[in-house]
Coordinates of C-alpha atoms in Angstrom, one line a residue:
M1 CA -7.7 -45.5 -27.7
R2 CA -4.7 -44.6 -29.8
G3 CA -3.1 -41.4 -28.7
R4 CA -5.5 -41.0 -25.8
A5 CA -3.2 -41.9 -23.0
F6 CA -0.3 -39.5 -23.6
G7 CA -0.3 -35.9 -24.7
R8 CA 2.3 -33.7 -26.4
R9 CA 5.9 -34.1 -25.7
G10 CA 7.3 -32.1 -22.8
T11 CA 6.4 -31.6 -19.2
G12 CA 3.1 -29.8 -19.9
P13 CA 1.1 -27.8 -17.3
I14 CA 1.4 -29.0 -13.7
T15 CA -2.1 -29.6 -12.3
I16 CA -3.1 -30.5 -8.7
A17 CA -4.3 -33.9 -9.9
S18 CA -1.0 -34.7 -11.7
L19 CA 1.0 -33.5 -8.7
V20 CA -1.0 -35.7 -6.3
A21 CA -0.6 -38.7 -8.6
F22 CA 3.1 -38.2 -8.8
L23 CA 3.6 -37.8 -5.1
F24 CA 1.0 -40.2 -3.6
G25 CA -0.5 -42.4 -6.3
P26 CA 0.6 -45.9 -7.3
V27 CA 3.4 -46.3 -9.8
V28 CA 4.6 -48.9 -12.3
L29 CA 8.4 -49.1 -12.7
F30 CA 10.4 -50.3 -15.7
V31 CA 14.2 -50.9 -15.5
S32 CA 16.5 -52.8 -17.8
D33 CA 20.1 -53.6 -18.8
M34 CA 21.7 -53.9 -15.4
H35 CA 24.1 -56.5 -16.8
F36 CA 24.9 -57.9 -13.4
G37 CA 28.1 -59.9 -13.5
R38 CA 29.8 -57.9 -16.2
G39 CA 32.3 -55.8 -14.2
A40 CA 34.6 -56.1 -11.2
R41 CA 33.1 -57.3 -8.0
S42 CA 33.3 -53.8 -6.3
A43 CA 31.6 -52.1 -9.3
E44 CA 28.9 -54.8 -9.4
R45 CA 28.2 -54.4 -5.7
T46 CA 27.9 -50.6 -6.1
K47 CA 25.5 -51.1 -9.1
E48 CA 23.3 -53.5 -7.2
A49 CA 23.2 -51.3 -4.1
A50 CA 22.1 -48.3 -6.2
L51 CA 19.3 -50.3 -7.7
V52 CA 18.1 -51.6 -4.4
E53 CA 18.1 -48.1 -2.9
C54 CA 16.1 -46.8 -5.9
L55 CA 13.5 -49.5 -5.7
K56 CA 13.2 -49.1 -1.9
A57 CA 12.6 -45.4 -2.5
H58 CA 9.4 -46.4 -4.4
A59 CA 8.4 -49.3 -2.1
S60 CA 5.4 -47.5 -0.6
D61 CA 3.9 -46.6 -4.0
I62 CA 4.9 -49.5 -6.2
D63 CA 2.1 -51.2 -8.1
H64 CA 4.1 -53.3 -10.5
L65 CA 7.8 -53.8 -11.4
Y66 CA 8.9 -54.8 -14.9
L67 CA 12.5 -55.9 -15.5
L68 CA 13.0 -55.5 -19.2
G69 CA 15.8 -57.9 -19.8
D70 CA 19.6 -58.1 -19.6
V71 CA 19.3 -58.0 -15.8
F72 CA 22.3 -60.4 -15.8
D73 CA 25.2 -60.9 -18.1
G74 CA 25.7 -64.4 -19.4
Y75 CA 23.2 -65.9 -17.0
I76 CA 22.7 -69.7 -17.2
E77 CA 20.6 -71.6 -14.6
Y78 CA 21.1 -75.3 -14.1
R79 CA 18.6 -77.7 -12.7
H80 CA 20.1 -77.7 -9.2
L81 CA 22.4 -74.7 -9.4
V82 CA 22.0 -71.0 -10.0
P83 CA 24.7 -68.3 -10.4
K84 CA 25.8 -66.8 -7.1
G85 CA 25.6 -63.2 -6.3
F86 CA 23.2 -60.3 -6.2
V87 CA 21.2 -61.8 -3.3
R88 CA 20.2 -58.3 -2.0
F89 CA 18.5 -57.5 -5.2
Q90 CA 16.8 -60.9 -5.4
G91 CA 15.8 -60.7 -1.7
L92 CA 14.0 -57.4 -2.4
L93 CA 12.1 -59.0 -5.3
A94 CA 11.1 -61.9 -2.9
R95 CA 9.9 -59.4 -0.3
W96 CA 7.9 -57.5 -2.8
T97 CA 6.2 -60.5 -4.3
D98 CA 5.4 -61.8 -0.7
R99 CA 3.6 -58.5 -0.2
G100 CA 1.6 -59.1 -3.4
I101 CA 3.5 -56.7 -5.6
P102 CA 3.8 -58.3 -9.1
V103 CA 7.3 -58.5 -10.6
T104 CA 7.5 -59.4 -14.3
Y105 CA 10.9 -60.3 -15.8
L106 CA 11.1 -60.1 -19.7
L107 CA 14.2 -62.0 -20.7
G108 CA 16.9 -60.3 -22.8
N109 CA 19.6 -61.5 -25.1
H110 CA 22.2 -61.8 -22.3
D111 CA 19.9 -63.7 -19.8
P112 CA 17.5 -66.0 -21.7
W113 CA 18.6 -69.2 -20.0
H114 CA 16.5 -69.1 -16.9
Q115 CA 14.6 -72.1 -15.5
D116 CA 12.4 -71.9 -12.4
H117 CA 14.5 -70.3 -9.7
F118 CA 13.0 -66.8 -10.1
S119 CA 9.5 -68.1 -10.5
E120 CA 9.4 -70.7 -7.7
E121 CA 11.8 -69.1 -5.2
L122 CA 11.2 -65.4 -5.7
G123 CA 7.7 -65.3 -7.1
V124 CA 8.7 -63.5 -10.3
T125 CA 6.8 -64.0 -13.5
L126 CA 9.3 -64.9 -16.4
I127 CA 8.3 -63.9 -19.9
P128 CA 10.5 -65.3 -22.7
D129 CA 9.7 -62.6 -25.3
S130 CA 7.2 -59.6 -25.3
I131 CA 3.9 -58.9 -23.7
E132 CA 1.1 -56.4 -23.8
A133 CA -0.1 -54.9 -20.5
T134 CA -2.6 -52.3 -19.5
H135 CA -2.0 -49.9 -16.6
F136 CA -4.0 -46.7 -15.8
G137 CA -6.0 -47.3 -18.9
R138 CA -2.9 -47.3 -21.2
R139 CA -2.1 -50.3 -23.3
L140 CA 1.6 -50.9 -23.6
H141 CA 3.8 -53.2 -25.6
L142 CA 6.7 -54.3 -23.4
A143 CA 9.9 -56.2 -24.5
H144 CA 13.6 -56.2 -24.1
G145 CA 14.0 -55.1 -27.7
D146 CA 16.6 -57.5 -29.2
G147 CA 13.9 -59.2 -31.2
L148 CA 12.9 -55.9 -32.8
A149 CA 16.6 -54.9 -33.4
A150 CA 17.3 -58.2 -35.1
T151 CA 16.0 -57.1 -38.5
D152 CA 18.7 -58.9 -40.6
P153 CA 18.6 -62.7 -41.1
P154 CA 21.9 -63.6 -39.3
R155 CA 20.9 -61.9 -36.1
S156 CA 17.4 -63.3 -36.1
W157 CA 18.8 -66.8 -36.7
V158 CA 21.3 -66.5 -33.8
R159 CA 18.6 -65.2 -31.5
A160 CA 16.3 -68.1 -32.4
L161 CA 19.1 -70.6 -31.9
L162 CA 20.1 -69.3 -28.5
R163 CA 16.5 -69.4 -27.3
H164 CA 15.6 -72.8 -28.8
P165 CA 15.3 -75.5 -26.0
V166 CA 17.4 -78.1 -27.9
P167 CA 20.8 -76.3 -28.0
V168 CA 20.1 -74.9 -24.5
R169 CA 19.5 -78.5 -23.2
L170 CA 22.7 -79.7 -24.9
Y171 CA 24.8 -76.9 -23.5
R172 CA 23.6 -77.7 -20.0
S173 CA 24.1 -81.4 -20.5
L174 CA 27.6 -81.3 -22.0
L175 CA 29.1 -78.6 -19.9
P176 CA 29.3 -78.8 -16.1
A177 CA 27.9 -75.7 -14.3
D178 CA 31.3 -74.1 -13.5
I179 CA 32.5 -74.5 -17.1
G180 CA 29.2 -73.6 -18.7
L181 CA 28.6 -70.5 -16.7
G182 CA 32.2 -69.4 -16.9
L183 CA 32.3 -69.8 -20.6
A184 CA 29.1 -67.9 -21.1
R185 CA 30.3 -65.0 -19.0
W186 CA 33.7 -64.9 -20.7
V187 CA 32.0 -64.7 -24.1
S188 CA 29.5 -62.1 -22.9
R189 CA 32.2 -59.9 -21.5
R190 CA 34.6 -60.1 -24.5
L191 CA 32.2 -60.4 -27.4
H192 CA 29.5 -57.9 -26.5
D193 CA 26.3 -57.8 -28.5
P194 CA 27.0 -55.8 -31.7
D195 CA 23.8 -53.8 -31.0
E196 CA 25.6 -52.3 -27.9
T197 CA 28.1 -50.5 -30.1
D198 CA 26.0 -50.1 -33.2
A199 CA 25.0 -46.4 -33.4
A200 CA 22.1 -47.4 -35.5
T201 CA 20.5 -49.5 -32.9
P202 CA 18.6 -46.8 -31.0
A203 CA 17.2 -45.5 -34.3
R204 CA 16.2 -49.0 -35.4
L205 CA 14.4 -49.6 -32.1
R206 CA 12.6 -46.3 -32.4
T207 CA 11.5 -47.1 -36.0
Q208 CA 10.2 -50.5 -35.0
A209 CA 8.4 -49.1 -32.0
H210 CA 6.5 -46.6 -34.1
R211 CA 5.7 -49.3 -36.6
L212 CA 4.0 -51.2 -33.8
L213 CA 2.2 -48.1 -32.7
R214 CA 0.9 -47.5 -36.3
H215 CA -0.4 -51.1 -36.7
E216 CA -1.5 -52.1 -33.2
A217 CA -4.1 -50.6 -30.8
L218 CA -1.4 -49.4 -28.4
D219 CA -0.8 -46.3 -26.4
G220 CA 2.9 -46.9 -25.9
V221 CA 5.9 -49.1 -26.5
V222 CA 8.5 -49.6 -23.7
L223 CA 11.8 -51.2 -24.5
G224 CA 15.4 -51.6 -23.3
H225 CA 18.4 -53.1 -25.2
G226 CA 19.4 -49.8 -27.0
H227 CA 21.2 -48.5 -23.9
E228 CA 20.2 -44.9 -24.9
P229 CA 17.3 -43.5 -22.9
A230 CA 14.6 -42.1 -25.1
L231 CA 11.1 -40.7 -24.8
D232 CA 9.3 -39.4 -27.8
R233 CA 5.8 -39.2 -29.2
G234 CA 4.6 -40.0 -32.7
P235 CA 1.2 -39.5 -34.2
D236 CA 0.1 -42.9 -32.9
G237 CA 1.5 -43.1 -29.4
V238 CA 4.6 -42.9 -27.2
Y239 CA 7.9 -44.8 -27.5
L240 CA 10.1 -45.0 -24.4
N241 CA 13.5 -46.7 -24.0
T242 CA 14.7 -47.1 -20.4
G243 CA 18.4 -46.7 -21.4
N244 CA 20.6 -48.8 -19.1
W245 CA 21.1 -49.1 -15.4
Y246 CA 24.7 -50.4 -15.5
E247 CA 26.1 -47.0 -16.6
R248 CA 23.4 -44.4 -16.8
R249 CA 21.2 -45.4 -13.8
T250 CA 18.1 -44.6 -15.9
F251 CA 14.6 -46.2 -15.6
A252 CA 11.0 -45.3 -16.3
R253 CA 7.8 -44.8 -14.2
L254 CA 4.2 -44.7 -15.2
D255 CA 1.5 -43.2 -13.0
E256 CA -1.8 -41.5 -13.5
A257 CA 0.0 -38.3 -14.4
G258 CA 1.9 -39.9 -17.3
L259 CA 5.0 -41.8 -18.4
R260 CA 8.3 -40.4 -17.2
L261 CA 11.9 -41.1 -17.8
Q262 CA 14.0 -41.0 -14.6
H263 CA 17.6 -40.9 -13.5
W264 CA 18.7 -42.1 -10.0
N265 CA 21.4 -39.7 -8.7
G266 CA 22.3 -41.9 -5.7
T267 CA 19.8 -40.5 -3.3
R268 CA 16.7 -39.8 -5.3
A269 CA 15.0 -40.0 -8.7
Q270 CA 15.2 -37.0 -11.0
G271 CA 13.0 -36.5 -14.0
I272 CA 14.7 -36.4 -17.4
E273 CA 11.5 -35.6 -19.4
S274 CA 7.9 -36.7 -19.3
V275 CA 4.8 -37.1 -21.5
P276 CA 1.7 -36.0 -19.5
P277 CA -1.8 -37.2 -20.3

């Protein structure tokens, strides 16, 4: 299975089968790092509208949508309260799941404190860490990527602490929603994850992805977190990073013709590079 699903790097020859798959076949989409709530209201509305339009452009062909973490910036959900905003995006997710389209949300380091709003109200499957999924015969490892980037003990300890139920429960219990959410967003905006400014993060993610490909029966690894779009092939499979939506408007699609890195230009998706079968 290893190396079967994706061929050599580049666009490769265009065949009738690959063209039909690209134009008419079902697609799986991967998008990450929207960081909704980080910027000014006008910028956030523009960012949300662009994502909604991009997803609507794929609505007739979508087979599965994966949100690969950091969808929100400093997101904390309380028992009876959820952060306001971004209802157009959430409404689209609800409409898709009502149609039977699966939406899977892998939590990131900026939005790990969900409870049940997305699952019960929107029909979205929440995944706290990583998963493996098979589409079009390709077995993929999917994750936000912060766990793979946290290779030194301090970062791995902080990550484990922030995802442990005890400190999360204490935070919600001791701080009312307005204070707790406001504090989380303030910290998130002013003290960005060091991985975002660390030039070594994209290389670290690539190294860890190819390590997974060497040691697991995988065809590909798809991550976010690094904020730099990437698509490359090693001897054991393909590594793809979706980049980030909040600045670059990049995402990925998988169909029968292969795995592709895409950019939304405001009206349509444009290919950046692809790995054909």
